[in-house]
Amino acid sequence: MKNPTLHIIVNPQAGSGNAKKTLDITRAFITKEEVPYHLYLTEYPGHEKIIAKELMETVLEPWHDDKVLKTLLVVIGGDGTLHEVINTLASQPLIPVAYLPAGSGNDFARGLGLTRKTKKDLARLIKVTKPTPIPLIATQFEQKDAPQLVLNNIGIGLDANIVSTANNSKTKDFLNKIHLGSLAYLASIFHVLKEQHAFPVTFDTLGEKKHFKKAYLCSITNHPYFGGGVAIDPTANIKQAKMSVVLLEKVNLAVLIYLVIRLLMKNHLSSKYIHHFVTDQLAVTSTHPEFCQTDGEIVGKEAQVIQCTMTSRLFWI
């Protein structure tokens, strides 16, 4: 079967420049395989949304079982770039999206079981004959007009605070230029551990309410991973169309270090300080202003009221 024409959106800044290497490998591979393509490089934050919207309105088509796919959108970048693209295409979930991970975390690729090795992922991509529906979390924030699709997770508290602190770090741009951007997040962890306080949060799952007075970190996740490969819920499976909630209570530093060790060993869920449940519908209420992030992007610092359900869209994997 003839390969569709690839329309490739690339964020060259992703992964502290790793996306450029991924692009070079991709161009060499598809040129050798004689796969037609068009290339679109993002030039500033948010540019990927403008490109994706224009492509959606001009050349991209929804998948139909009885038609040959003529065009395929490919995203090269990190989870943040992919997050923006799929939200731009939210009204067209039947337009397939292919993904070549090139960020610093690549948690969505881990959750999908992609190799994260560009040549192997490209060899798989050109052999795909039909798209696969992949579950995502659909969220509606009370403070936001538009709903939002989430690839990986929603974080309230500690992890969102770390993301915000790192993103606003004066040294982050410098570290990114020398390909050590992850150090900004490492430095932020030690700073935030001291200042993050406990906060109240309530979960409502189809009428059953769970209230916690001393939440420290709350992660609502679509698959096992967050933070660049940390298995916050080793039992989660992206194909099950369920969201996992993992909540850590505020503890002293010694207990926190012990829990981090258990987290790295993937046996932390049995701790009395960690609460875990699975659902396909969820309402989250946090009355105290807290940082909140989705797929590594800060939503804001405010009291949070969030409605979460499961949905899906087509990916070419």
Coordinates of N, CA and C in Angstrom, one line a residue, residues 76-237:
I76 N 6.9 15.6 16.0 CA 8.3 15.4 16.6 C 8.5 16.4 17.7
G77 N 8.6 16.0 18.9 CA 8.8 16.9 20.0 C 8.5 16.2 21.3
G78 N 8.3 17.0 22.3 CA 8.0 16.4 23.6 C 6.5 16.3 23.9
D79 N 6.2 15.8 25.1 CA 4.8 15.7 25.5 C 4.0 17.0 25.4
G80 N 4.7 18.1 25.7 CA 4.1 19.4 25.7 C 3.6 19.8 24.3
T81 N 4.5 19.5 23.3 CA 4.1 19.8 21.9 C 3.0 18.9 21.4
L82 N 3.0 17.6 21.7 CA 1.9 16.7 21.4 C 0.6 17.1 22.1
H83 N 0.7 17.6 23.3 CA -0.4 18.0 24.1 C -1.1 19.2 23.3
E84 N -0.4 20.1 22.9 CA -0.9 21.3 22.2 C -1.6 20.9 20.9
V85 N -0.9 20.0 20.2 CA -1.5 19.6 18.9 C -2.8 18.8 19.0
I86 N -2.8 17.8 19.9 CA -4.1 17.1 20.0 C -5.2 17.9 20.6
N87 N -4.9 18.9 21.4 CA -6.0 19.8 21.8 C -6.4 20.7 20.7
T88 N -5.6 21.1 19.8 CA -6.0 21.9 18.6 C -6.9 21.0 17.8
L89 N -6.6 19.7 17.7 CA -7.4 18.8 16.9 C -8.6 18.2 17.7
A90 N -8.9 18.7 18.8 CA -9.9 18.1 19.7 C -11.2 17.8 19.0
S91 N -11.6 18.7 18.1 CA -12.9 18.6 17.5 C -12.9 17.5 16.4
Q92 N -11.7 17.0 16.0 CA -11.5 16.0 15.0 C -10.8 14.8 15.5
P93 N -11.3 14.0 16.4 CA -10.6 12.9 17.0 C -10.4 11.7 16.0
L94 N -11.0 11.8 14.9 CA -10.8 10.7 13.9 C -9.6 11.0 12.9
I95 N -9.0 12.2 13.1 CA -7.8 12.5 12.3 C -6.6 11.9 13.0
P96 N -6.0 10.9 12.4 CA -4.9 10.2 13.1 C -3.7 11.1 13.3
V97 N -3.0 10.8 14.4 CA -1.8 11.5 14.7 C -0.7 10.5 15.0
A98 N 0.5 10.6 14.4 CA 1.6 9.8 14.7 C 2.6 10.7 15.5
Y99 N 3.4 10.0 16.3 CA 4.3 10.7 17.3 C 5.6 10.0 17.3
L100 N 6.7 10.9 17.2 CA 8.0 10.5 17.3 C 8.6 11.2 18.5
P101 N 8.7 10.6 19.7 CA 9.1 11.3 20.9 C 10.5 11.9 20.8
A102 N 10.6 13.1 21.2 CA 12.0 13.8 21.2 C 12.1 14.8 22.3
G103 N 11.3 14.6 23.4 CA 11.4 15.5 24.5 C 12.4 15.0 25.5
S104 N 12.3 15.6 26.7 CA 13.2 15.2 27.8 C 12.5 14.1 28.7
G105 N 11.2 14.1 28.7 CA 10.5 13.1 29.5 C 9.9 11.9 28.7
N106 N 9.2 12.2 27.7 CA 8.6 11.2 26.8 C 7.7 10.2 27.5
D107 N 7.0 10.6 28.5 CA 6.2 9.7 29.3 C 5.0 9.1 28.5
F108 N 4.5 9.8 27.6 CA 3.4 9.3 26.8 C 3.9 8.1 25.9
A109 N 5.0 8.3 25.3 CA 5.6 7.2 24.5 C 5.9 6.0 25.4
R110 N 6.4 6.2 26.6 CA 6.5 5.1 27.6 C 5.2 4.4 27.9
G111 N 4.2 5.2 28.1 CA 2.9 4.6 28.4 C 2.3 3.8 27.3
L112 N 2.7 4.2 26.0 CA 2.2 3.5 24.8 C 3.1 2.3 24.5
G113 N 4.2 2.2 25.1 CA 5.2 1.1 24.8 C 6.0 1.3 23.6
L114 N 6.1 2.6 23.1 CA 7.0 2.9 22.0 C 8.4 2.7 22.4
T115 N 9.3 2.4 21.4 CA 10.7 2.1 21.8 C 11.5 3.3 22.2
R116 N 11.0 4.5 21.7 CA 11.7 5.8 21.9 C 13.1 5.8 21.2
K117 N 13.2 4.8 20.2 CA 14.4 4.8 19.3 C 13.9 5.1 17.9
T118 N 14.3 6.3 17.4 CA 13.7 6.9 16.2 C 13.6 5.9 15.0
K119 N 14.7 5.2 14.7 CA 14.7 4.3 13.5 C 13.6 3.2 13.7
K120 N 13.6 2.6 14.9 CA 12.6 1.5 15.1 C 11.2 2.1 15.1
D121 N 11.0 3.3 15.6 CA 9.6 3.8 15.6 C 9.2 4.2 14.2
L122 N 10.2 4.7 13.4 CA 9.8 5.0 12.0 C 9.5 3.7 11.2
A123 N 10.3 2.7 11.4 CA 10.1 1.4 10.7 C 8.7 0.9 11.1
R124 N 8.3 1.0 12.3 CA 6.9 0.6 12.7 C 5.9 1.5 12.1
L125 N 6.1 2.8 12.1 CA 5.2 3.8 11.6 C 4.8 3.6 10.2
I126 N 5.8 3.3 9.3 CA 5.4 3.2 7.9 C 4.8 1.8 7.6
K127 N 4.8 0.9 8.5 CA 4.1 -0.4 8.3 C 2.6 -0.4 8.9
V128 N 2.3 0.6 9.6 CA 0.9 0.7 10.1 C -0.1 0.9 9.0
T129 N -1.2 0.2 9.1 CA -2.2 0.2 8.0 C -3.5 0.9 8.5
K130 N -3.7 1.0 9.8 CA -4.9 1.6 10.3 C -4.6 2.2 11.7
P131 N -5.3 3.2 12.1 CA -5.0 3.9 13.4 C -5.6 3.1 14.6
T132 N -5.1 3.4 15.8 CA -5.6 2.8 17.0 C -6.2 3.8 17.9
P133 N -7.4 3.6 18.4 CA -7.9 4.5 19.4 C -7.2 4.4 20.8
I134 N -6.7 5.5 21.3 CA -6.0 5.6 22.5 C -6.8 6.4 23.5
P135 N -7.0 5.8 24.7 CA -7.7 6.6 25.8 C -7.0 7.8 26.2
L136 N -7.7 8.9 26.5 CA -7.1 10.1 27.0 C -8.1 10.6 28.1
I137 N -7.5 11.5 29.0 CA -8.4 12.1 30.0 C -8.9 13.4 29.5
A138 N -10.3 13.6 29.5 CA -10.9 14.8 29.1 C -11.2 15.6 30.4
T139 N -10.7 16.8 30.5 CA -10.9 17.6 31.7 C -11.6 18.9 31.4
Q140 N -12.3 19.4 32.4 CA -13.0 20.7 32.3 C -12.6 21.4 33.6
F141 N -11.8 22.4 33.6 CA -11.5 23.3 34.7 C -12.6 24.3 34.9
E142 N -13.0 24.5 36.1 CA -14.1 25.5 36.3 C -13.7 26.9 35.9
Q143 N -12.4 27.2 36.0 CA -11.9 28.5 35.7 C -11.6 28.7 34.2
K144 N -11.7 27.6 33.4 CA -11.3 27.7 32.0 C -12.6 27.5 31.1
D145 N -12.7 28.2 30.0 CA -13.8 28.1 29.1 C -13.8 26.7 28.3
A146 N -12.6 26.4 27.8 CA -12.5 25.2 26.9 C -12.1 24.0 27.7
P147 N -12.6 22.8 27.3 CA -12.1 21.6 27.9 C -10.7 21.3 27.4
Q148 N -10.0 20.4 28.1 CA -8.7 20.1 27.8 C -8.4 18.6 27.8
L149 N -7.7 18.1 26.8 CA -7.4 16.7 26.7 C -6.0 16.5 27.4
V150 N -5.9 15.4 28.1 CA -4.6 15.1 28.9 C -4.0 13.8 28.4
L151 N -2.8 13.8 28.0 CA -2.1 12.6 27.5 C -1.6 11.8 28.7
N152 N -1.0 12.5 29.7 CA -0.3 11.8 30.7 C -1.0 11.9 32.1
N153 N -0.9 13.1 32.7 CA -1.5 13.3 34.0 C -1.8 14.7 34.3
I154 N -2.6 14.8 35.4 CA -2.9 16.1 36.0 C -2.3 16.1 37.4
G155 N -1.5 17.1 37.7 CA -0.9 17.1 39.0 C -1.3 18.4 39.8
I156 N -1.6 18.1 41.1 CA -1.9 19.2 42.0 C -1.0 19.1 43.2
G157 N -0.3 20.3 43.5 CA 0.5 20.2 44.7 C 2.0 20.2 44.3
L158 N 2.7 19.2 44.9 CA 4.2 19.2 44.9 C 4.7 19.1 43.4
D159 N 4.2 18.2 42.6 CA 4.9 18.1 41.2 C 4.6 19.3 40.4
A160 N 3.4 19.9 40.5 CA 3.1 21.1 39.8 C 3.9 22.3 40.3
N161 N 4.1 22.4 41.6 CA 5.0 23.4 42.1 C 6.4 23.3 41.6
I162 N 6.9 22.0 41.5 CA 8.2 21.8 40.9 C 8.3 22.3 39.5
V163 N 7.3 22.0 38.7 CA 7.3 22.4 37.3 C 7.3 23.9 37.2
S164 N 6.4 24.6 38.0 CA 6.4 26.0 38.0 C 7.7 26.7 38.4
T165 N 8.3 26.1 39.4 CA 9.5 26.7 39.9 C 10.6 26.5 38.9
A166 N 10.7 25.4 38.3 CA 11.7 25.1 37.2 C 11.5 26.0 36.0
N167 N 10.3 26.1 35.6 CA 10.0 26.9 34.4 C 10.3 28.4 34.6
N168 N 10.3 28.8 35.8 CA 10.6 30.2 36.1 C 12.0 30.5 36.6
S169 N 12.8 29.4 36.6 CA 14.2 29.5 37.1 C 15.0 30.3 36.1
K170 N 15.8 31.2 36.7 CA 16.7 32.1 35.9 C 17.7 31.3 35.1
T171 N 18.0 30.1 35.6 CA 19.1 29.3 35.0 C 18.6 28.3 33.9
K172 N 17.3 28.1 33.8 CA 16.7 27.1 32.9 C 17.1 27.3 31.5
D173 N 17.0 28.5 31.0 CA 17.4 28.8 29.6 C 18.8 28.5 29.3
F174 N 19.7 28.8 30.3 CA 21.1 28.5 30.1 C 21.4 27.0 30.1
L175 N 20.7 26.3 31.0 CA 20.9 24.9 31.1 C 20.4 24.2 29.8
N176 N 19.3 24.7 29.3 CA 18.7 24.1 28.0 C 19.7 24.3 26.9
K177 N 20.4 25.4 26.9 CA 21.4 25.7 25.8 C 22.5 24.7 25.8
I178 N 22.9 24.2 27.0 CA 24.0 23.3 27.1 C 23.5 21.9 27.3
H179 N 22.2 21.7 27.0 CA 21.6 20.3 27.0 C 21.6 19.7 28.4
L180 N 21.4 20.6 29.4 CA 21.3 20.1 30.8 C 20.0 20.6 31.5
G181 N 19.0 20.8 30.7 CA 17.7 21.4 31.2 C 17.1 20.6 32.3
S182 N 17.3 19.3 32.4 CA 16.7 18.5 33.5 C 17.3 18.9 34.9
L183 N 18.5 19.5 34.9 CA 19.1 20.0 36.2 C 18.2 21.1 36.8
A184 N 17.5 21.8 36.0 CA 16.7 22.9 36.5 C 15.5 22.3 37.4
Y185 N 15.0 21.2 36.9 CA 14.0 20.5 37.7 C 14.5 19.8 38.9
L186 N 15.7 19.3 38.8 CA 16.4 18.7 40.0 C 16.6 19.7 41.1
A187 N 17.1 20.9 40.7 CA 17.4 22.0 41.7 C 16.0 22.4 42.3
S188 N 15.0 22.5 41.5 CA 13.7 22.9 42.0 C 13.1 22.0 43.0
I189 N 13.4 20.7 42.9 CA 12.8 19.7 43.8 C 13.2 20.1 45.2
F190 N 14.5 20.4 45.5 CA 15.0 20.6 46.8 C 14.4 21.9 47.4
H191 N 14.2 22.9 46.5 CA 13.6 24.2 46.9 C 12.1 24.0 47.3
V192 N 11.4 23.2 46.5 CA 9.9 23.1 46.7 C 9.6 22.2 47.8
L193 N 10.5 21.2 48.1 CA 10.2 20.2 49.2 C 10.1 21.0 50.5
K194 N 10.8 22.1 50.7 CA 10.7 22.9 51.9 C 9.4 23.7 52.0
E195 N 9.0 24.2 50.9 CA 7.9 25.2 50.9 C 6.5 24.6 50.7
Q196 N 6.4 23.4 50.0 CA 5.1 22.9 49.7 C 4.4 22.4 51.0
H197 N 3.2 22.9 51.2 CA 2.4 22.6 52.4 C 1.3 21.6 52.1
A198 N 0.7 21.1 53.2 CA -0.5 20.2 53.0 C -1.7 21.0 52.6
F199 N -2.6 20.4 51.8 CA -3.8 21.1 51.4 C -5.0 20.1 51.4
P200 N -6.2 20.6 51.5 CA -7.4 19.7 51.5 C -7.8 19.5 50.0
V201 N -8.3 18.3 49.8 CA -8.8 17.9 48.4 C -9.9 16.9 48.6
T202 N -10.9 17.0 47.7 CA -12.0 16.1 47.7 C -12.2 15.5 46.4
F203 N -12.4 14.1 46.3 CA -12.7 13.4 45.0 C -14.1 12.9 45.1
D204 N -14.8 13.1 44.0 CA -16.2 12.5 43.9 C -16.2 11.6 42.7
T205 N -16.4 10.3 43.0 CA -16.4 9.3 41.9 C -17.8 8.7 41.9
L206 N -18.6 9.2 41.0 CA -20.0 8.7 40.8 C -20.7 8.6 42.1
G207 N -20.7 9.7 42.9 CA -21.4 9.8 44.1 C -20.7 9.4 45.4
E208 N -19.5 8.7 45.2 CA -18.7 8.4 46.4 C -17.6 9.4 46.6
K209 N -17.7 10.1 47.8 CA -16.7 11.1 48.0 C -15.6 10.6 48.9
K210 N -14.4 11.1 48.6 CA -13.2 10.8 49.3 C -12.5 12.1 49.7
H211 N -12.4 12.4 51.0 CA -11.8 13.7 51.4 C -10.5 13.5 52.1
F212 N -9.5 14.3 51.8 CA -8.2 14.2 52.4 C -7.8 15.6 52.9
K213 N -7.4 15.7 54.2 CA -7.1 17.0 54.8 C -5.6 17.4 54.5
K214 N -4.7 16.4 54.4 CA -3.3 16.7 54.3 C -2.6 16.2 53.0
A215 N -3.3 16.5 51.9 CA -2.7 16.2 50.6 C -1.4 16.9 50.4
Y216 N -0.4 16.3 49.8 CA 0.9 16.9 49.5 C 1.2 16.9 48.0
L217 N 0.8 15.7 47.4 CA 0.9 15.5 46.0 C -0.3 14.7 45.5
C218 N -0.9 15.2 44.4 CA -2.0 14.5 43.9 C -1.8 14.3 42.4
S219 N -1.8 13.1 41.9 CA -1.6 12.8 40.5 C -2.8 12.0 39.9
I220 N -3.4 12.5 38.9 CA -4.5 11.8 38.2 C -3.9 11.4 36.8
T221 N -3.6 10.1 36.6 CA -2.8 9.7 35.5 C -3.5 8.7 34.6
N222 N -3.0 8.8 33.3 CA -3.6 8.0 32.2 C -2.8 6.7 32.0
H223 N -1.6 6.6 32.6 CA -0.7 5.5 32.5 C 0.3 5.5 33.6
P224 N 1.2 4.6 33.7 CA 2.1 4.5 34.9 C 3.0 5.7 35.2
Y225 N 3.4 6.5 34.1 CA 4.6 7.4 34.3 C 4.3 8.9 34.4
F226 N 5.2 9.5 35.2 CA 5.3 10.9 35.2 C 6.7 11.3 35.5
G227 N 7.1 12.6 35.3 CA 8.4 13.1 35.6 C 9.5 12.4 34.9
G228 N 9.3 12.0 33.6 CA 10.3 11.4 32.8 C 10.7 9.9 33.2
G229 N 9.6 9.1 33.4 CA 9.8 7.7 33.6 C 9.6 7.2 35.0
V230 N 9.2 8.0 35.9 CA 8.9 7.6 37.3 C 7.5 7.0 37.3
A231 N 7.4 5.7 37.7 CA 6.1 5.0 37.7 C 5.3 5.4 38.9
I232 N 4.5 6.5 38.8 CA 3.7 6.9 39.9 C 2.6 5.9 40.2
D233 N 2.1 5.2 39.2 CA 1.2 4.1 39.4 C 1.6 2.9 38.5
P234 N 2.4 2.0 39.0 CA 2.9 0.9 38.2 C 1.8 0.0 37.7
T235 N 0.6 0.0 38.3 CA -0.5 -0.8 37.9 C -1.3 -0.2 36.8
A236 N -1.1 1.0 36.4 CA -2.0 1.7 35.4 C -1.7 1.1 34.0
N237 N -2.7 1.1 33.2 CA -2.6 0.7 31.8 C -3.4 1.6 30.9

